Amino acid sequence: MATAPPAPPPTRARTDFPLPALTVMACTGFLVIMTETLPAGLLPQLAAGLQVSEGGAGQLVSAYALGTVLAAIPAAALTRGSRRRPLLLAGLCGFLVANAVTALAPSLAVALTARFVAGAFSGLLWGMLAGYARRIAAPEHAGRALAVAMAGTPVALSVGTPLGSWLGSAVGWRWSFAAMSVLAALVMAAARVLVPDAAGQRAQTRVPLTKVLRLPGVATILVVVLTWMLAHNLLYTYIAPYLREAHLALRPDLALVVFGLAALVGIWITGLFIDRALRRLTLASVALFVVVGAVLLAAQDSLAGALLAIVLWGIAFGGAATHLQTAMSEATGENADVANAMLTTSFNLAIFAGGALGAVVIEGVGARMLPTALIVLALLALVIVGCGRRAAFPANR
């Protein structure tokens, strides 16, 4: 009599809460955000070193964002069935090479190409990290695992970017990008040792991209991303002219350090409650944006009021990515990697739109009116979250 074939070996190692592996993922996020934002603090040095205008050097940021927008969804679609750890290592290797080429770039054209490639690998990593982090943790801790994996973003914004700018000012911009390559190598080594592998999506569960977009809740979440993150990027991108026109004696870099440290508090709060209170957390965070805008309007010329608003802003934003990626993952199940790639694309479109709309506001009515635009967009996002109680941000999970 024939016997049944032996069961296949497990496809991944899972502990209840694999903190070392999640810390490596947080370092990956730190690397991605640092690479993205580094040119913004080094524009004069980049312009002088590449012999272009500061506007030309600023295109290094745009090239990165363009790479992310164009690559995120196709990369996620093409790698749906790939094992996760080799894919993570490939993405980190891409950052190592792209940052090394940027550090050695003899011209703006070479640097722009390297930045576009780095942005493409960013789209790959952001598309997979959320699902990977949730997959290697016990289901009851999936949201908290994602919060830890996303903690690298506020750390990069609050500490990493100013540190990279200081390094570039002290020893030259090329060394800042070289340091990013060294960091990528260190994270790769840690990932090989500490991060368990996980299987890709099974072929029988893969849904075409158009059908993923039509899954209940997906479109609602993407609209929330666009409106909420547009509200954020309006103020974040133009914080310097806002502080200047509001007559606030606060340097932009110090304001962003306060924002980043407060965002860590938001991450901590999110980690505590995300697995049982996603809807309430999201509603509270978006509503806090409205409060931030109101405080900024009422506290113009008041340093204490501005600092209070920045702290509240950081707390509200700190867990935003985790809220949205958790909602998307729960709405799409095994198609979460592709869905989160769509979310990544929406994030970057909001960054583009924030720069464009913010310029219109500043040139038309002045930077002092940015809080008004923030309030309007945050109220719209709050209404959409409230209407998504059935599938996008369900009341009963």
Short mmCIF file of C-alpha atoms in Angstrom, two decimals:
data_model
loop_
_atom_site.label_atom_id
_atom_site.label_comp_id
_atom_site.label_asym_id
_atom_site.label_seq_id
_atom_site.Cartn_x
_atom_site.Cartn_y
_atom_site.Cartn_z
CA MET A 1 0.00 0.00 0.00
CA ALA A 2 1.39 3.38 -1.00
CA THR A 3 2.21 5.78 1.77
CA ALA A 4 1.68 9.51 1.70
CA PRO A 5 4.75 11.56 0.83
CA PRO A 6 6.46 13.23 3.74
CA ALA A 7 5.35 16.72 4.61
CA PRO A 8 7.49 19.46 3.09
CA PRO A 9 9.85 21.29 5.43
CA PRO A 10 8.58 24.53 6.89
CA THR A 11 9.04 27.50 4.59
CA ARG A 12 10.00 29.99 7.28
CA ALA A 13 11.21 30.26 10.82
CA ARG A 14 8.79 32.12 13.02
CA THR A 15 8.92 33.17 16.64
CA ASP A 16 6.20 35.02 18.49
CA PHE A 17 8.07 38.30 18.12
CA PRO A 18 11.46 38.13 16.31
CA LEU A 19 12.87 41.43 17.57
CA PRO A 20 16.41 41.03 16.08
CA ALA A 21 15.00 40.41 12.60
CA LEU A 22 12.56 43.32 12.91
CA THR A 23 15.41 45.56 14.05
CA VAL A 24 17.31 44.67 10.86
CA MET A 25 14.21 45.65 8.88
CA ALA A 26 14.07 48.94 10.79
CA CYS A 27 17.71 49.52 9.81
CA THR A 28 16.72 48.82 6.21
CA GLY A 29 14.05 51.51 6.43
CA PHE A 30 16.61 53.86 7.99
CA LEU A 31 18.96 53.25 5.04
CA VAL A 32 16.20 53.82 2.47
CA ILE A 33 15.00 57.09 4.01
CA MET A 34 18.55 58.36 4.59
CA THR A 35 19.42 57.70 0.95
CA GLU A 36 16.25 59.45 -0.19
CA THR A 37 16.62 62.62 1.90
CA LEU A 38 20.41 63.05 2.00
CA PRO A 39 20.72 65.34 -1.07
CA ALA A 40 18.28 67.84 0.45
CA GLY A 41 20.80 68.72 3.15
CA LEU A 42 23.79 68.78 0.79
CA LEU A 43 22.54 70.86 -2.15
CA PRO A 44 25.31 73.52 -2.04
CA GLN A 45 28.06 70.87 -1.84
CA LEU A 46 26.46 68.72 -4.55
CA ALA A 47 26.03 71.73 -6.84
CA ALA A 48 29.66 72.76 -6.40
CA GLY A 49 31.02 69.23 -6.73
CA LEU A 50 29.02 68.38 -9.86
CA GLN A 51 29.35 71.91 -11.29
CA VAL A 52 25.61 72.52 -11.64
CA SER A 53 23.07 74.88 -10.08
CA GLU A 54 21.36 74.05 -6.80
CA GLY A 55 18.18 73.51 -8.83
CA GLY A 56 20.02 70.95 -10.94
CA ALA A 57 21.39 69.24 -7.85
CA GLY A 58 17.85 69.15 -6.45
CA GLN A 59 16.88 66.83 -9.29
CA LEU A 60 18.76 64.09 -7.43
CA VAL A 61 15.78 63.97 -5.06
CA SER A 62 13.30 63.93 -7.95
CA ALA A 63 15.18 61.16 -9.77
CA TYR A 64 15.00 58.96 -6.67
CA ALA A 65 11.27 59.56 -6.20
CA LEU A 66 10.64 58.91 -9.90
CA GLY A 67 12.46 55.58 -9.66
CA THR A 68 10.28 54.60 -6.71
CA VAL A 69 7.03 55.58 -8.43
CA LEU A 70 7.86 53.74 -11.65
CA ALA A 71 9.34 50.60 -10.08
CA ALA A 72 7.30 49.84 -6.97
CA ILE A 73 4.30 48.12 -8.55
CA PRO A 74 6.13 46.30 -11.38
CA ALA A 75 8.83 45.09 -8.96
CA ALA A 76 6.26 43.75 -6.53
CA ALA A 77 4.34 42.05 -9.34
CA LEU A 78 7.44 40.39 -10.80
CA THR A 79 8.74 39.14 -7.44
CA ARG A 80 5.49 37.96 -5.85
CA GLY A 81 6.61 34.34 -5.81
CA SER A 82 10.23 34.97 -4.78
CA ARG A 83 11.52 33.98 -1.38
CA ARG A 84 11.76 37.02 0.86
CA ARG A 85 15.28 36.96 2.31
CA PRO A 86 17.12 36.71 -1.04
CA LEU A 87 14.91 39.53 -2.27
CA LEU A 88 15.76 41.63 0.79
CA LEU A 89 19.47 40.99 0.25
CA ALA A 90 19.16 41.91 -3.44
CA GLY A 91 17.48 45.19 -2.55
CA LEU A 92 20.18 46.04 -0.01
CA CYS A 93 22.86 45.17 -2.56
CA GLY A 94 21.20 47.56 -4.98
CA PHE A 95 21.50 50.37 -2.43
CA LEU A 96 25.14 49.49 -1.79
CA VAL A 97 25.98 49.78 -5.50
CA ALA A 98 23.79 52.83 -6.22
CA ASN A 99 25.22 54.84 -3.32
CA ALA A 100 28.76 53.83 -4.26
CA VAL A 101 28.21 55.02 -7.84
CA THR A 102 26.73 58.28 -6.54
CA ALA A 103 29.78 58.79 -4.32
CA LEU A 104 32.09 58.33 -7.32
CA ALA A 105 29.91 60.08 -9.93
CA PRO A 106 31.95 62.31 -12.25
CA SER A 107 28.88 64.15 -13.57
CA LEU A 108 25.27 64.97 -12.80
CA ALA A 109 24.05 62.50 -15.44
CA VAL A 110 25.80 59.58 -13.74
CA ALA A 111 24.56 60.69 -10.31
CA LEU A 112 20.96 61.02 -11.60
CA THR A 113 21.11 57.50 -13.07
CA ALA A 114 22.41 56.08 -9.81
CA ARG A 115 19.70 57.91 -7.85
CA PHE A 116 17.00 56.59 -10.19
CA VAL A 117 18.29 53.04 -9.62
CA ALA A 118 18.34 53.60 -5.85
CA GLY A 119 14.73 54.78 -6.05
CA ALA A 120 13.78 51.65 -7.98
CA PHE A 121 15.28 49.45 -5.27
CA SER A 122 13.45 51.58 -2.72
CA GLY A 123 10.18 50.68 -4.45
CA LEU A 124 11.11 47.01 -4.25
CA LEU A 125 11.98 47.12 -0.54
CA TRP A 126 9.01 49.21 0.58
CA GLY A 127 6.68 46.92 -1.36
CA MET A 128 7.92 43.82 0.48
CA LEU A 129 8.93 44.95 3.99
CA ALA A 130 5.43 45.30 5.44
CA GLY A 131 4.29 41.84 4.40
CA TYR A 132 7.64 40.28 5.35
CA ALA A 133 7.59 41.78 8.86
CA ARG A 134 4.03 40.59 9.48
CA ARG A 135 4.82 37.14 8.05
CA ILE A 136 7.70 36.30 10.41
CA ALA A 137 5.80 37.27 13.56
CA ALA A 138 2.91 35.48 15.23
CA PRO A 139 -0.43 36.68 13.79
CA GLU A 140 -1.51 38.28 17.07
CA HIS A 141 1.65 40.43 17.01
CA ALA A 142 1.65 41.29 13.30
CA GLY A 143 0.78 44.95 13.77
CA ARG A 144 3.38 45.47 16.50
CA ALA A 145 5.98 43.73 14.34
CA LEU A 146 5.22 46.16 11.52
CA ALA A 147 5.52 49.12 13.91
CA VAL A 148 9.03 48.02 14.91
CA ALA A 149 10.04 47.38 11.30
CA MET A 150 8.90 50.90 10.34
CA ALA A 151 10.72 52.63 13.23
CA GLY A 152 13.72 53.36 11.04
CA THR A 153 11.82 56.08 9.17
CA PRO A 154 11.42 58.62 12.02
CA VAL A 155 14.93 57.82 13.29
CA ALA A 156 16.33 58.62 9.84
CA LEU A 157 14.32 61.83 9.61
CA SER A 158 15.22 63.05 13.11
CA VAL A 159 18.83 61.91 13.46
CA GLY A 160 20.12 60.32 10.27
CA THR A 161 19.52 63.10 7.77
CA PRO A 162 21.05 65.88 9.94
CA LEU A 163 24.00 63.57 10.71
CA GLY A 164 24.53 62.84 7.01
CA SER A 165 24.37 66.54 6.20
CA TRP A 166 26.92 67.30 8.91
CA LEU A 167 29.24 64.58 7.60
CA GLY A 168 28.95 65.98 4.09
CA SER A 169 29.73 69.49 5.31
CA ALA A 170 32.71 68.26 7.34
CA VAL A 171 34.46 65.91 4.91
CA GLY A 172 32.59 66.25 1.60
CA TRP A 173 29.32 65.01 0.14
CA ARG A 174 30.92 61.97 -1.50
CA TRP A 175 31.80 60.54 1.90
CA SER A 176 28.16 60.79 3.00
CA PHE A 177 27.07 58.54 0.12
CA ALA A 178 30.06 56.25 0.72
CA ALA A 179 28.88 55.89 4.32
CA MET A 180 25.47 54.82 3.01
CA SER A 181 27.17 52.02 1.03
CA VAL A 182 29.03 50.86 4.15
CA LEU A 183 25.76 50.89 6.10
CA ALA A 184 24.09 48.82 3.34
CA ALA A 185 26.89 46.23 3.62
CA LEU A 186 26.47 46.02 7.41
CA VAL A 187 22.69 45.61 7.16
CA MET A 188 23.15 42.90 4.51
CA ALA A 189 25.48 40.98 6.84
CA ALA A 190 23.01 41.28 9.71
CA ALA A 191 20.09 40.22 7.48
CA ARG A 192 21.89 37.02 6.44
CA VAL A 193 22.31 36.02 10.09
CA LEU A 194 19.25 37.40 11.87
CA VAL A 195 16.34 37.54 9.43
CA PRO A 196 14.48 34.27 8.81
CA ASP A 197 13.43 33.45 5.28
CA ALA A 198 9.79 33.39 4.19
CA ALA A 199 8.09 32.00 1.12
CA GLY A 200 6.71 34.23 -1.60
CA GLN A 201 3.04 34.30 -2.52
CA ARG A 202 1.63 31.00 -3.73
CA ALA A 203 0.75 30.98 -7.42
CA GLN A 204 -2.85 29.89 -6.79
CA THR A 205 -3.52 32.95 -4.59
CA ARG A 206 -2.11 35.61 -6.93
CA VAL A 207 -4.74 38.06 -8.11
CA PRO A 208 -4.16 40.31 -11.16
CA LEU A 209 -3.20 43.88 -10.30
CA THR A 210 -6.48 45.35 -11.52
CA LYS A 211 -8.42 42.94 -9.30
CA VAL A 212 -6.21 43.78 -6.30
CA LEU A 213 -7.13 47.43 -6.82
CA ARG A 214 -10.82 46.45 -6.82
CA LEU A 215 -10.63 44.45 -3.59
CA PRO A 216 -12.89 45.96 -0.89
CA GLY A 217 -11.12 48.74 0.97
CA VAL A 218 -8.07 49.11 -1.27
CA ALA A 219 -9.18 52.20 -3.20
CA THR A 220 -10.36 53.85 0.02
CA ILE A 221 -6.97 53.30 1.69
CA LEU A 222 -5.11 54.70 -1.33
CA VAL A 223 -7.24 57.85 -1.30
CA VAL A 224 -6.53 58.26 2.43
CA VAL A 225 -2.80 57.92 1.68
CA LEU A 226 -2.97 60.65 -0.95
CA THR A 227 -4.94 63.14 1.14
CA TRP A 228 -3.30 62.49 4.52
CA MET A 229 0.26 62.35 3.23
CA LEU A 230 -0.35 65.37 1.00
CA ALA A 231 -1.34 67.28 4.15
CA HIS A 232 1.88 66.11 5.81
CA ASN A 233 4.20 66.88 2.90
CA LEU A 234 2.82 70.38 2.41
CA LEU A 235 4.16 71.37 5.82
CA TYR A 236 7.20 69.07 5.91
CA THR A 237 8.54 70.23 2.54
CA TYR A 238 8.05 73.92 3.27
CA ILE A 239 8.73 74.04 6.98
CA ALA A 240 11.57 76.55 6.47
CA PRO A 241 9.50 79.28 4.74
CA TYR A 242 6.63 78.65 7.16
CA LEU A 243 8.85 79.22 10.22
CA ARG A 244 10.30 82.32 8.60
CA GLU A 245 6.97 83.91 7.63
CA ALA A 246 5.40 83.02 10.99
CA HIS A 247 8.26 84.92 12.69
CA LEU A 248 9.28 81.91 14.75
CA ALA A 249 12.82 81.83 16.15
CA LEU A 250 13.27 78.16 15.36
CA ARG A 251 15.74 76.69 12.89
CA PRO A 252 14.21 74.19 10.41
CA ASP A 253 16.73 71.47 11.26
CA LEU A 254 15.90 71.75 14.98
CA ALA A 255 12.18 71.72 14.20
CA LEU A 256 12.61 68.49 12.23
CA VAL A 257 14.64 66.92 15.05
CA VAL A 258 11.76 67.66 17.45
CA PHE A 259 9.34 66.26 14.89
CA GLY A 260 11.38 63.06 14.46
CA LEU A 261 11.74 62.43 18.20
CA ALA A 262 7.99 62.93 18.67
CA ALA A 263 7.40 60.50 15.80
CA LEU A 264 9.21 57.83 17.82
CA VAL A 265 6.56 58.32 20.50
CA GLY A 266 3.92 57.83 17.83
CA ILE A 267 5.60 54.58 16.77
CA TRP A 268 5.64 53.37 20.39
CA ILE A 269 1.94 54.15 20.87
CA THR A 270 1.14 52.42 17.61
CA GLY A 271 3.06 49.31 18.66
CA LEU A 272 1.02 49.09 21.84
CA PHE A 273 -2.43 49.33 20.27
CA ILE A 274 -2.26 48.55 16.54
CA ASP A 275 -3.23 44.88 16.86
CA ARG A 276 -6.54 45.67 18.56
CA ALA A 277 -7.42 49.27 17.73
CA LEU A 278 -6.40 50.04 14.13
CA ARG A 279 -9.49 52.09 13.28
CA ARG A 280 -9.39 54.19 16.46
CA LEU A 281 -5.65 54.80 16.11
CA THR A 282 -6.03 55.95 12.51
CA LEU A 283 -8.96 58.23 13.30
CA ALA A 284 -7.07 59.72 16.25
CA SER A 285 -3.92 60.32 14.20
CA VAL A 286 -5.72 62.01 11.32
CA ALA A 287 -7.80 64.08 13.75
CA LEU A 288 -4.59 65.15 15.48
CA PHE A 289 -3.43 66.60 12.15
CA VAL A 290 -6.47 68.88 12.23
CA VAL A 291 -5.50 69.95 15.75
CA VAL A 292 -1.93 70.61 14.59
CA GLY A 293 -3.15 72.91 11.83
CA ALA A 294 -5.44 74.76 14.26
CA VAL A 295 -2.64 75.24 16.80
CA LEU A 296 -0.28 76.53 14.12
CA LEU A 297 -2.89 79.04 12.93
CA ALA A 298 -3.59 80.21 16.46
CA ALA A 299 0.05 80.23 17.60
CA GLN A 300 1.75 82.18 14.83
CA ASP A 301 4.46 84.34 16.41
CA SER A 302 4.40 81.97 19.43
CA LEU A 303 7.42 79.66 19.75
CA ALA A 304 5.81 77.61 22.52
CA GLY A 305 2.68 77.07 20.44
CA ALA A 306 4.72 76.08 17.40
CA LEU A 307 6.76 73.56 19.40
CA LEU A 308 3.55 72.06 20.80
CA ALA A 309 2.15 71.72 17.28
CA ILE A 310 5.36 70.10 16.00
CA VAL A 311 5.33 67.56 18.84
CA LEU A 312 1.68 66.68 18.15
CA TRP A 313 2.46 66.50 14.43
CA GLY A 314 5.30 64.04 15.02
CA ILE A 315 3.18 61.85 17.30
CA ALA A 316 0.36 61.79 14.75
CA PHE A 317 2.69 60.99 11.84
CA GLY A 318 4.92 58.46 13.61
CA GLY A 319 2.56 55.53 13.23
CA ALA A 320 0.93 56.62 9.96
CA ALA A 321 2.83 54.23 7.71
CA THR A 322 2.08 51.35 10.08
CA HIS A 323 -1.63 52.22 10.24
CA LEU A 324 -1.93 52.37 6.46
CA GLN A 325 0.18 49.29 5.70
CA THR A 326 -1.65 47.27 8.36
CA ALA A 327 -5.00 48.30 6.89
CA MET A 328 -3.80 47.42 3.41
CA SER A 329 -2.36 44.07 4.49
CA GLU A 330 -5.56 43.06 6.24
CA ALA A 331 -7.72 44.16 3.30
CA THR A 332 -5.70 42.21 0.73
CA GLY A 333 -4.44 39.11 2.57
CA GLU A 334 -1.87 37.19 0.52
CA ASN A 335 -1.82 39.95 -2.10
CA ALA A 336 -0.46 42.42 0.47
CA ASP A 337 2.96 42.86 -1.17
CA VAL A 338 1.48 44.11 -4.44
CA ALA A 339 -1.08 46.22 -2.58
CA ASN A 340 1.63 47.80 -0.43
CA ALA A 341 3.58 48.60 -3.59
CA MET A 342 0.51 50.56 -4.71
CA LEU A 343 0.56 52.25 -1.31
CA THR A 344 4.25 53.13 -1.77
CA THR A 345 3.44 54.67 -5.14
CA SER A 346 0.67 56.75 -3.55
CA PHE A 347 3.07 57.93 -0.84
CA ASN A 348 5.54 59.17 -3.44
CA LEU A 349 2.83 60.79 -5.52
CA ALA A 350 1.82 62.66 -2.37
CA ILE A 351 5.43 63.82 -2.01
CA PHE A 352 5.38 65.13 -5.59
CA ALA A 353 2.00 66.78 -5.09
CA GLY A 354 3.09 68.30 -1.78
CA GLY A 355 5.97 70.08 -3.47
CA ALA A 356 3.80 71.36 -6.32
CA LEU A 357 0.76 72.41 -4.27
CA GLY A 358 2.93 73.91 -1.54
CA ALA A 359 4.67 76.09 -4.13
CA VAL A 360 1.27 77.33 -5.34
CA VAL A 361 0.18 78.16 -1.77
CA ILE A 362 3.43 79.94 -0.92
CA GLU A 363 3.53 82.01 -4.09
CA GLY A 364 -0.19 82.75 -3.98
CA VAL A 365 -1.11 83.47 -0.35
CA GLY A 366 2.10 82.87 1.58
CA ALA A 367 3.56 80.09 3.73
CA ARG A 368 1.58 81.26 6.77
CA MET A 369 -1.51 79.72 5.12
CA LEU A 370 -0.03 76.22 4.89
CA PRO A 371 -1.79 75.15 8.15
CA THR A 372 -5.13 76.02 6.52
CA ALA A 373 -4.41 73.68 3.61
CA LEU A 374 -3.30 71.04 6.09
CA ILE A 375 -6.60 71.31 7.99
CA VAL A 376 -8.71 71.01 4.83
CA LEU A 377 -6.83 67.92 3.60
CA ALA A 378 -6.77 66.27 7.03
CA LEU A 379 -10.54 66.80 7.43
CA LEU A 380 -11.09 65.17 4.04
CA ALA A 381 -8.90 62.22 5.05
CA LEU A 382 -10.78 61.95 8.36
CA VAL A 383 -14.12 61.72 6.56
CA ILE A 384 -12.78 59.02 4.22
CA VAL A 385 -11.38 56.97 7.12
CA GLY A 386 -14.72 57.33 8.88
CA CYS A 387 -16.56 56.04 5.81
CA GLY A 388 -14.21 53.06 5.52
CA ARG A 389 -15.61 51.24 8.54
CA ARG A 390 -16.64 48.14 6.55
CA ALA A 391 -13.50 47.10 4.65
CA ALA A 392 -10.69 49.67 4.74
CA PHE A 393 -10.62 50.53 8.44
CA PRO A 394 -13.15 48.06 9.88
CA ALA A 395 -14.85 48.73 13.19
CA ASN A 396 -14.80 45.00 14.00
CA ARG A 397 -11.51 43.26 13.16
#
